[in-house]
């Protein structure tokens, strides 16, 4: 049936490429776009393109930043630049930031080591992290997710920092095993962070 409406077919194929979009929602999302006011849809596409054009990852902490501005985290005088909280993705950075209780800076790894998916240390920003720590910081908080991949990544980073003089800590055990920080409530994350323990 869909072959008779090739434009719709094409739209569905495009939406299929969006990760996290459950296949059962594809038709609903396609319908939503088709029913949108053409001006709103144009604005939607414009903002998407603008974001792609104007944003880049900070070469120090790998958070998103405006291309023509310095990273507000790495250049902040209000933050303790000598404490680095290491997270897997930008979503976890947002989760910790939302607790409002952390005053250090961050390092976004870009994922966790997962050999089955072909993600090794070199696919992540581990090397820049080690270099950053070697330039002199007081503490590294390993806030990777408490999943096998997250734990393995934390252990790998800790082994790489073995000969560097720096305090290494990790989140308190309040965080349920096998869980992703992104889906945790603010208080749990805040407690896990404030009661962090040596790695
Ligand atoms: Zn930065």
PDB file of C-alpha atoms and ligand atoms in Angstrom:
ATOM      1  CA  UNK A   1       0.000   0.000   0.000  1.00  0.00           C
ATOM      2  CA  UNK A   2       2.805   2.392   0.964  1.00  0.00           C
ATOM      3  CA  UNK A   3       4.444   2.008  -2.436  1.00  0.00           C
ATOM      4  CA  UNK A   4       1.508   3.960  -3.823  1.00  0.00           C
ATOM      5  CA  UNK A   5       2.390   6.952  -1.620  1.00  0.00           C
ATOM      6  CA  UNK A   6       6.153   7.141  -2.108  1.00  0.00           C
ATOM      7  CA  UNK A   7       6.515  10.483  -0.319  1.00  0.00           C
ATOM      8  CA  UNK A   8       4.995   9.033   2.819  1.00  0.00           C
ATOM      9  CA  UNK A   9       7.175   5.988   2.478  1.00  0.00           C
ATOM     10  CA  UNK A  10      10.230   8.225   2.234  1.00  0.00           C
ATOM     11  CA  UNK A  11       9.200  10.157   5.345  1.00  0.00           C
ATOM     12  CA  UNK A  12       8.808   6.934   7.319  1.00  0.00           C
ATOM     13  CA  UNK A  13      12.212   5.711   6.156  1.00  0.00           C
ATOM     14  CA  UNK A  14      13.750   8.955   7.373  1.00  0.00           C
ATOM     15  CA  UNK A  15      12.049   8.735  10.756  1.00  0.00           C
ATOM     16  CA  UNK A  16      13.241   5.150  11.107  1.00  0.00           C
ATOM     17  CA  UNK A  17      16.781   6.523  11.206  1.00  0.00           C
ATOM     18  CA  UNK A  18      16.050   8.470  14.396  1.00  0.00           C
ATOM     19  CA  UNK A  19      17.278   6.425  17.353  1.00  0.00           C
ATOM     20  CA  UNK A  20      15.066   6.280  20.465  1.00  0.00           C
ATOM     21  CA  UNK A  21      11.976   6.767  18.336  1.00  0.00           C
ATOM     22  CA  UNK A  22      10.006   3.592  18.981  1.00  0.00           C
ATOM     23  CA  UNK A  23       8.740   2.009  15.761  1.00  0.00           C
ATOM     24  CA  UNK A  24       5.195   1.990  17.116  1.00  0.00           C
ATOM     25  CA  UNK A  25       5.354   5.800  17.217  1.00  0.00           C
ATOM     26  CA  UNK A  26       6.625   6.301  13.659  1.00  0.00           C
ATOM     27  CA  UNK A  27       3.177   6.766  12.122  1.00  0.00           C
ATOM     28  CA  UNK A  28       2.103   9.132  14.888  1.00  0.00           C
ATOM     29  CA  UNK A  29       5.196  11.300  14.466  1.00  0.00           C
ATOM     30  CA  UNK A  30       4.833  11.295  10.674  1.00  0.00           C
ATOM     31  CA  UNK A  31       1.191  12.301  11.073  1.00  0.00           C
ATOM     32  CA  UNK A  32       2.155  15.062  13.502  1.00  0.00           C
ATOM     33  CA  UNK A  33       4.594  16.584  10.990  1.00  0.00           C
ATOM     34  CA  UNK A  34       2.086  16.332   8.151  1.00  0.00           C
ATOM     35  CA  UNK A  35      -0.585  18.071  10.188  1.00  0.00           C
ATOM     36  CA  UNK A  36       1.746  20.873  11.274  1.00  0.00           C
ATOM     37  CA  UNK A  37       1.139  24.380   9.994  1.00  0.00           C
ATOM     38  CA  UNK A  38       3.606  24.833   7.084  1.00  0.00           C
ATOM     39  CA  UNK A  39       5.111  27.935   8.730  1.00  0.00           C
ATOM     40  CA  UNK A  40       5.662  26.102  12.012  1.00  0.00           C
ATOM     41  CA  UNK A  41       7.214  23.202  10.161  1.00  0.00           C
ATOM     42  CA  UNK A  42       9.538  25.576   8.336  1.00  0.00           C
ATOM     43  CA  UNK A  43      10.519  27.163  11.655  1.00  0.00           C
ATOM     44  CA  UNK A  44      11.088  23.689  13.116  1.00  0.00           C
ATOM     45  CA  UNK A  45      13.478  22.741  10.296  1.00  0.00           C
ATOM     46  CA  UNK A  46      15.231  26.110  10.540  1.00  0.00           C
ATOM     47  CA  UNK A  47      15.895  25.750  14.273  1.00  0.00           C
ATOM     48  CA  UNK A  48      17.176  22.224  13.740  1.00  0.00           C
ATOM     49  CA  UNK A  49      19.588  23.362  11.028  1.00  0.00           C
ATOM     50  CA  UNK A  50      20.660  26.379  13.071  1.00  0.00           C
ATOM     51  CA  UNK A  51      21.409  24.213  16.105  1.00  0.00           C
ATOM     52  CA  UNK A  52      23.480  21.908  13.919  1.00  0.00           C
ATOM     53  CA  UNK A  53      25.318  24.878  12.457  1.00  0.00           C
ATOM     54  CA  UNK A  54      25.857  26.897  15.652  1.00  0.00           C
ATOM     55  CA  UNK A  55      26.703  24.226  18.189  1.00  0.00           C
ATOM     56  CA  UNK A  56      29.880  22.270  18.721  1.00  0.00           C
ATOM     57  CA  UNK A  57      31.416  20.215  21.488  1.00  0.00           C
ATOM     58  CA  UNK A  58      33.882  21.996  23.770  1.00  0.00           C
ATOM     59  CA  UNK A  59      37.349  20.632  23.051  1.00  0.00           C
ATOM     60  CA  UNK A  60      38.088  20.505  26.786  1.00  0.00           C
ATOM     61  CA  UNK A  61      34.984  19.065  28.484  1.00  0.00           C
ATOM     62  CA  UNK A  62      33.049  17.890  25.384  1.00  0.00           C
ATOM     63  CA  UNK A  63      29.803  19.525  26.410  1.00  0.00           C
ATOM     64  CA  UNK A  64      27.774  21.343  23.789  1.00  0.00           C
ATOM     65  CA  UNK A  65      28.552  25.022  23.367  1.00  0.00           C
ATOM     66  CA  UNK A  66      27.896  27.864  20.915  1.00  0.00           C
ATOM     67  CA  UNK A  67      30.636  27.852  18.249  1.00  0.00           C
ATOM     68  CA  UNK A  68      31.402  31.548  18.632  1.00  0.00           C
ATOM     69  CA  UNK A  69      31.525  31.547  22.443  1.00  0.00           C
ATOM     70  CA  UNK A  70      33.836  30.041  25.024  1.00  0.00           C
ATOM     71  CA  UNK A  71      32.473  27.116  27.043  1.00  0.00           C
ATOM     72  CA  UNK A  72      30.508  28.591  29.957  1.00  0.00           C
ATOM     73  CA  UNK A  73      31.512  25.653  32.168  1.00  0.00           C
ATOM     74  CA  UNK A  74      35.233  25.596  31.449  1.00  0.00           C
ATOM     75  CA  UNK A  75      35.540  29.373  31.692  1.00  0.00           C
ATOM     76  CA  UNK A  76      33.396  29.823  34.806  1.00  0.00           C
ATOM     77  CA  UNK A  77      35.161  31.442  37.749  1.00  0.00           C
ATOM     78  CA  UNK A  78      32.309  30.335  40.027  1.00  0.00           C
ATOM     79  CA  UNK A  79      33.070  26.686  39.411  1.00  0.00           C
ATOM     80  CA  UNK A  80      35.907  24.724  40.950  1.00  0.00           C
ATOM     81  CA  UNK A  81      37.981  23.924  37.859  1.00  0.00           C
ATOM     82  CA  UNK A  82      40.046  21.421  39.888  1.00  0.00           C
ATOM     83  CA  UNK A  83      37.175  18.936  40.370  1.00  0.00           C
ATOM     84  CA  UNK A  84      36.096  17.033  37.272  1.00  0.00           C
ATOM     85  CA  UNK A  85      32.926  14.954  37.225  1.00  0.00           C
ATOM     86  CA  UNK A  86      33.189  12.326  34.481  1.00  0.00           C
ATOM     87  CA  UNK A  87      29.874  11.344  32.869  1.00  0.00           C
ATOM     88  CA  UNK A  88      29.004   9.129  29.926  1.00  0.00           C
ATOM     89  CA  UNK A  89      26.745  11.460  27.987  1.00  0.00           C
ATOM     90  CA  UNK A  90      25.328  14.936  27.924  1.00  0.00           C
ATOM     91  CA  UNK A  91      22.054  13.660  29.421  1.00  0.00           C
ATOM     92  CA  UNK A  92      23.871  12.604  32.598  1.00  0.00           C
ATOM     93  CA  UNK A  93      25.577  15.983  32.745  1.00  0.00           C
ATOM     94  CA  UNK A  94      22.107  17.588  32.705  1.00  0.00           C
ATOM     95  CA  UNK A  95      20.894  15.242  35.438  1.00  0.00           C
ATOM     96  CA  UNK A  96      23.754  16.182  37.753  1.00  0.00           C
ATOM     97  CA  UNK A  97      23.495  19.856  36.884  1.00  0.00           C
ATOM     98  CA  UNK A  98      19.801  19.834  37.763  1.00  0.00           C
ATOM     99  CA  UNK A  99      20.599  18.799  41.345  1.00  0.00           C
ATOM    100  CA  UNK A 100      22.092  22.274  41.742  1.00  0.00           C
ATOM    101  CA  UNK A 101      24.519  20.852  44.291  1.00  0.00           C
ATOM    102  CA  UNK A 102      27.649  20.384  42.216  1.00  0.00           C
ATOM    103  CA  UNK A 103      30.158  23.187  41.766  1.00  0.00           C
ATOM    104  CA  UNK A 104      32.962  21.541  39.850  1.00  0.00           C
ATOM    105  CA  UNK A 105      33.340  21.014  36.115  1.00  0.00           C
ATOM    106  CA  UNK A 106      32.592  18.070  33.839  1.00  0.00           C
ATOM    107  CA  UNK A 107      34.027  15.717  31.279  1.00  0.00           C
ATOM    108  CA  UNK A 108      31.648  14.015  28.834  1.00  0.00           C
ATOM    109  CA  UNK A 109      33.022  10.679  27.611  1.00  0.00           C
ATOM    110  CA  UNK A 110      30.601  10.186  24.746  1.00  0.00           C
ATOM    111  CA  UNK A 111      29.448   6.760  25.984  1.00  0.00           C
ATOM    112  CA  UNK A 112      30.899   3.761  27.769  1.00  0.00           C
ATOM    113  CA  UNK A 113      33.314   1.045  26.724  1.00  0.00           C
ATOM    114  CA  UNK A 114      31.291  -1.716  25.078  1.00  0.00           C
ATOM    115  CA  UNK A 115      33.332  -4.188  22.999  1.00  0.00           C
ATOM    116  CA  UNK A 116      30.165  -5.891  21.707  1.00  0.00           C
ATOM    117  CA  UNK A 117      29.120  -2.661  20.041  1.00  0.00           C
ATOM    118  CA  UNK A 118      32.653  -1.914  18.906  1.00  0.00           C
ATOM    119  CA  UNK A 119      33.133   0.935  21.393  1.00  0.00           C
ATOM    120  CA  UNK A 120      36.656   0.901  22.763  1.00  0.00           C
ATOM    121  CA  UNK A 121      38.488   3.535  24.832  1.00  0.00           C
ATOM    122  CA  UNK A 122      39.678   5.232  21.645  1.00  0.00           C
ATOM    123  CA  UNK A 123      36.095   5.932  20.572  1.00  0.00           C
ATOM    124  CA  UNK A 124      35.552   7.904  23.772  1.00  0.00           C
ATOM    125  CA  UNK A 125      37.185  11.092  25.069  1.00  0.00           C
ATOM    126  CA  UNK A 126      39.308   9.216  27.604  1.00  0.00           C
ATOM    127  CA  UNK A 127      42.662  10.352  26.233  1.00  0.00           C
ATOM    128  CA  UNK A 128      41.776  14.059  26.443  1.00  0.00           C
ATOM    129  CA  UNK A 129      40.502  13.389  29.989  1.00  0.00           C
ATOM    130  CA  UNK A 130      43.807  11.852  31.075  1.00  0.00           C
ATOM    131  CA  UNK A 131      45.686  14.790  29.527  1.00  0.00           C
ATOM    132  CA  UNK A 132      43.373  17.196  31.319  1.00  0.00           C
ATOM    133  CA  UNK A 133      43.948  15.508  34.682  1.00  0.00           C
ATOM    134  CA  UNK A 134      47.702  15.450  34.093  1.00  0.00           C
ATOM    135  CA  UNK A 135      47.645  19.228  33.675  1.00  0.00           C
ATOM    136  CA  UNK A 136      46.696  19.301  37.366  1.00  0.00           C
ATOM    137  CA  UNK A 137      43.341  18.726  39.071  1.00  0.00           C
ATOM    138  CA  UNK A 138      42.472  17.847  42.651  1.00  0.00           C
ATOM    139  CA  UNK A 139      39.705  15.307  42.210  1.00  0.00           C
ATOM    140  CA  UNK A 140      38.134  13.154  39.521  1.00  0.00           C
ATOM    141  CA  UNK A 141      34.604  11.901  40.253  1.00  0.00           C
ATOM    142  CA  UNK A 142      33.785   8.849  38.163  1.00  0.00           C
ATOM    143  CA  UNK A 143      30.025   9.251  37.665  1.00  0.00           C
ATOM    144  CA  UNK A 144      29.593   6.705  34.894  1.00  0.00           C
ATOM    145  CA  UNK A 145      26.393   4.675  35.027  1.00  0.00           C
ATOM    146  CA  UNK A 146      26.326   1.694  37.383  1.00  0.00           C
ATOM    147  CA  UNK A 147      25.965  -0.790  34.552  1.00  0.00           C
ATOM    148  CA  UNK A 148      28.646  -3.344  33.543  1.00  0.00           C
ATOM    149  CA  UNK A 149      29.793  -0.999  30.741  1.00  0.00           C
ATOM    150  CA  UNK A 150      29.846   2.047  33.004  1.00  0.00           C
ATOM    151  CA  UNK A 151      31.752   0.201  35.728  1.00  0.00           C
ATOM    152  CA  UNK A 152      34.269  -1.156  33.213  1.00  0.00           C
ATOM    153  CA  UNK A 153      34.804   2.345  31.849  1.00  0.00           C
ATOM    154  CA  UNK A 154      35.356   3.754  35.344  1.00  0.00           C
ATOM    155  CA  UNK A 155      37.832   0.969  36.122  1.00  0.00           C
ATOM    156  CA  UNK A 156      39.688   1.639  32.866  1.00  0.00           C
ATOM    157  CA  UNK A 157      39.975   5.369  33.599  1.00  0.00           C
ATOM    158  CA  UNK A 158      41.107   4.684  37.177  1.00  0.00           C
ATOM    159  CA  UNK A 159      43.831   2.343  35.873  1.00  0.00           C
ATOM    160  CA  UNK A 160      44.984   5.024  33.440  1.00  0.00           C
ATOM    161  CA  UNK A 161      45.232   7.524  36.308  1.00  0.00           C
ATOM    162  CA  UNK A 162      47.073   5.128  38.605  1.00  0.00           C
ATOM    163  CA  UNK A 163      50.312   7.077  38.411  1.00  0.00           C
ATOM    164  CA  UNK A 164      48.780  10.522  38.452  1.00  0.00           C
ATOM    165  CA  UNK A 165      48.520  12.283  41.761  1.00  0.00           C
ATOM    166  CA  UNK A 166      44.800  12.915  42.002  1.00  0.00           C
ATOM    167  CA  UNK A 167      41.957  11.881  44.276  1.00  0.00           C
ATOM    168  CA  UNK A 168      39.589   9.501  42.466  1.00  0.00           C
ATOM    169  CA  UNK A 169      36.078   9.073  43.798  1.00  0.00           C
ATOM    170  CA  UNK A 170      32.814   7.579  42.603  1.00  0.00           C
ATOM    171  CA  UNK A 171      29.155   7.959  43.428  1.00  0.00           C
ATOM    172  CA  UNK A 172      27.819   6.605  46.713  1.00  0.00           C
ATOM    173  CA  UNK A 173      26.147   3.213  46.685  1.00  0.00           C
ATOM    174  CA  UNK A 174      22.676   4.762  46.923  1.00  0.00           C
ATOM    175  CA  UNK A 175      22.502   4.496  43.168  1.00  0.00           C
ATOM    176  CA  UNK A 176      20.705   1.259  42.217  1.00  0.00           C
ATOM    177  CA  UNK A 177      22.878  -1.263  40.443  1.00  0.00           C
ATOM    178  CA  UNK A 178      22.275  -1.453  36.710  1.00  0.00           C
ATOM    179  CA  UNK A 179      20.764   1.988  36.540  1.00  0.00           C
ATOM    180  CA  UNK A 180      21.328   4.980  34.348  1.00  0.00           C
ATOM    181  CA  UNK A 181      21.717   8.350  36.058  1.00  0.00           C
ATOM    182  CA  UNK A 182      19.546  10.001  33.465  1.00  0.00           C
ATOM    183  CA  UNK A 183      16.383   8.387  34.840  1.00  0.00           C
ATOM    184  CA  UNK A 184      17.058   8.963  38.510  1.00  0.00           C
ATOM    185  CA  UNK A 185      15.396  11.547  40.666  1.00  0.00           C
ATOM    186  CA  UNK A 186      17.248  14.704  41.613  1.00  0.00           C
ATOM    187  CA  UNK A 187      17.637  13.902  45.312  1.00  0.00           C
ATOM    188  CA  UNK A 188      19.093  10.438  44.702  1.00  0.00           C
ATOM    189  CA  UNK A 189      21.679  11.880  42.318  1.00  0.00           C
ATOM    190  CA  UNK A 190      22.458  14.715  44.713  1.00  0.00           C
ATOM    191  CA  UNK A 191      22.957  12.305  47.635  1.00  0.00           C
ATOM    192  CA  UNK A 192      25.039   9.922  45.550  1.00  0.00           C
ATOM    193  CA  UNK A 193      27.245  12.826  44.537  1.00  0.00           C
ATOM    194  CA  UNK A 194      27.608  14.468  47.946  1.00  0.00           C
ATOM    195  CA  UNK A 195      28.308  11.149  49.677  1.00  0.00           C
ATOM    196  CA  UNK A 196      30.792  10.040  47.052  1.00  0.00           C
ATOM    197  CA  UNK A 197      33.467   7.593  48.132  1.00  0.00           C
ATOM    198  CA  UNK A 198      37.008   6.743  47.056  1.00  0.00           C
ATOM    199  CA  UNK A 199      37.055   4.625  43.920  1.00  0.00           C
TER     200      UNK A 199
HETATM  201 ZN1  LIG B   1      33.987  23.003  28.282  1.00  0.00          ZN
END
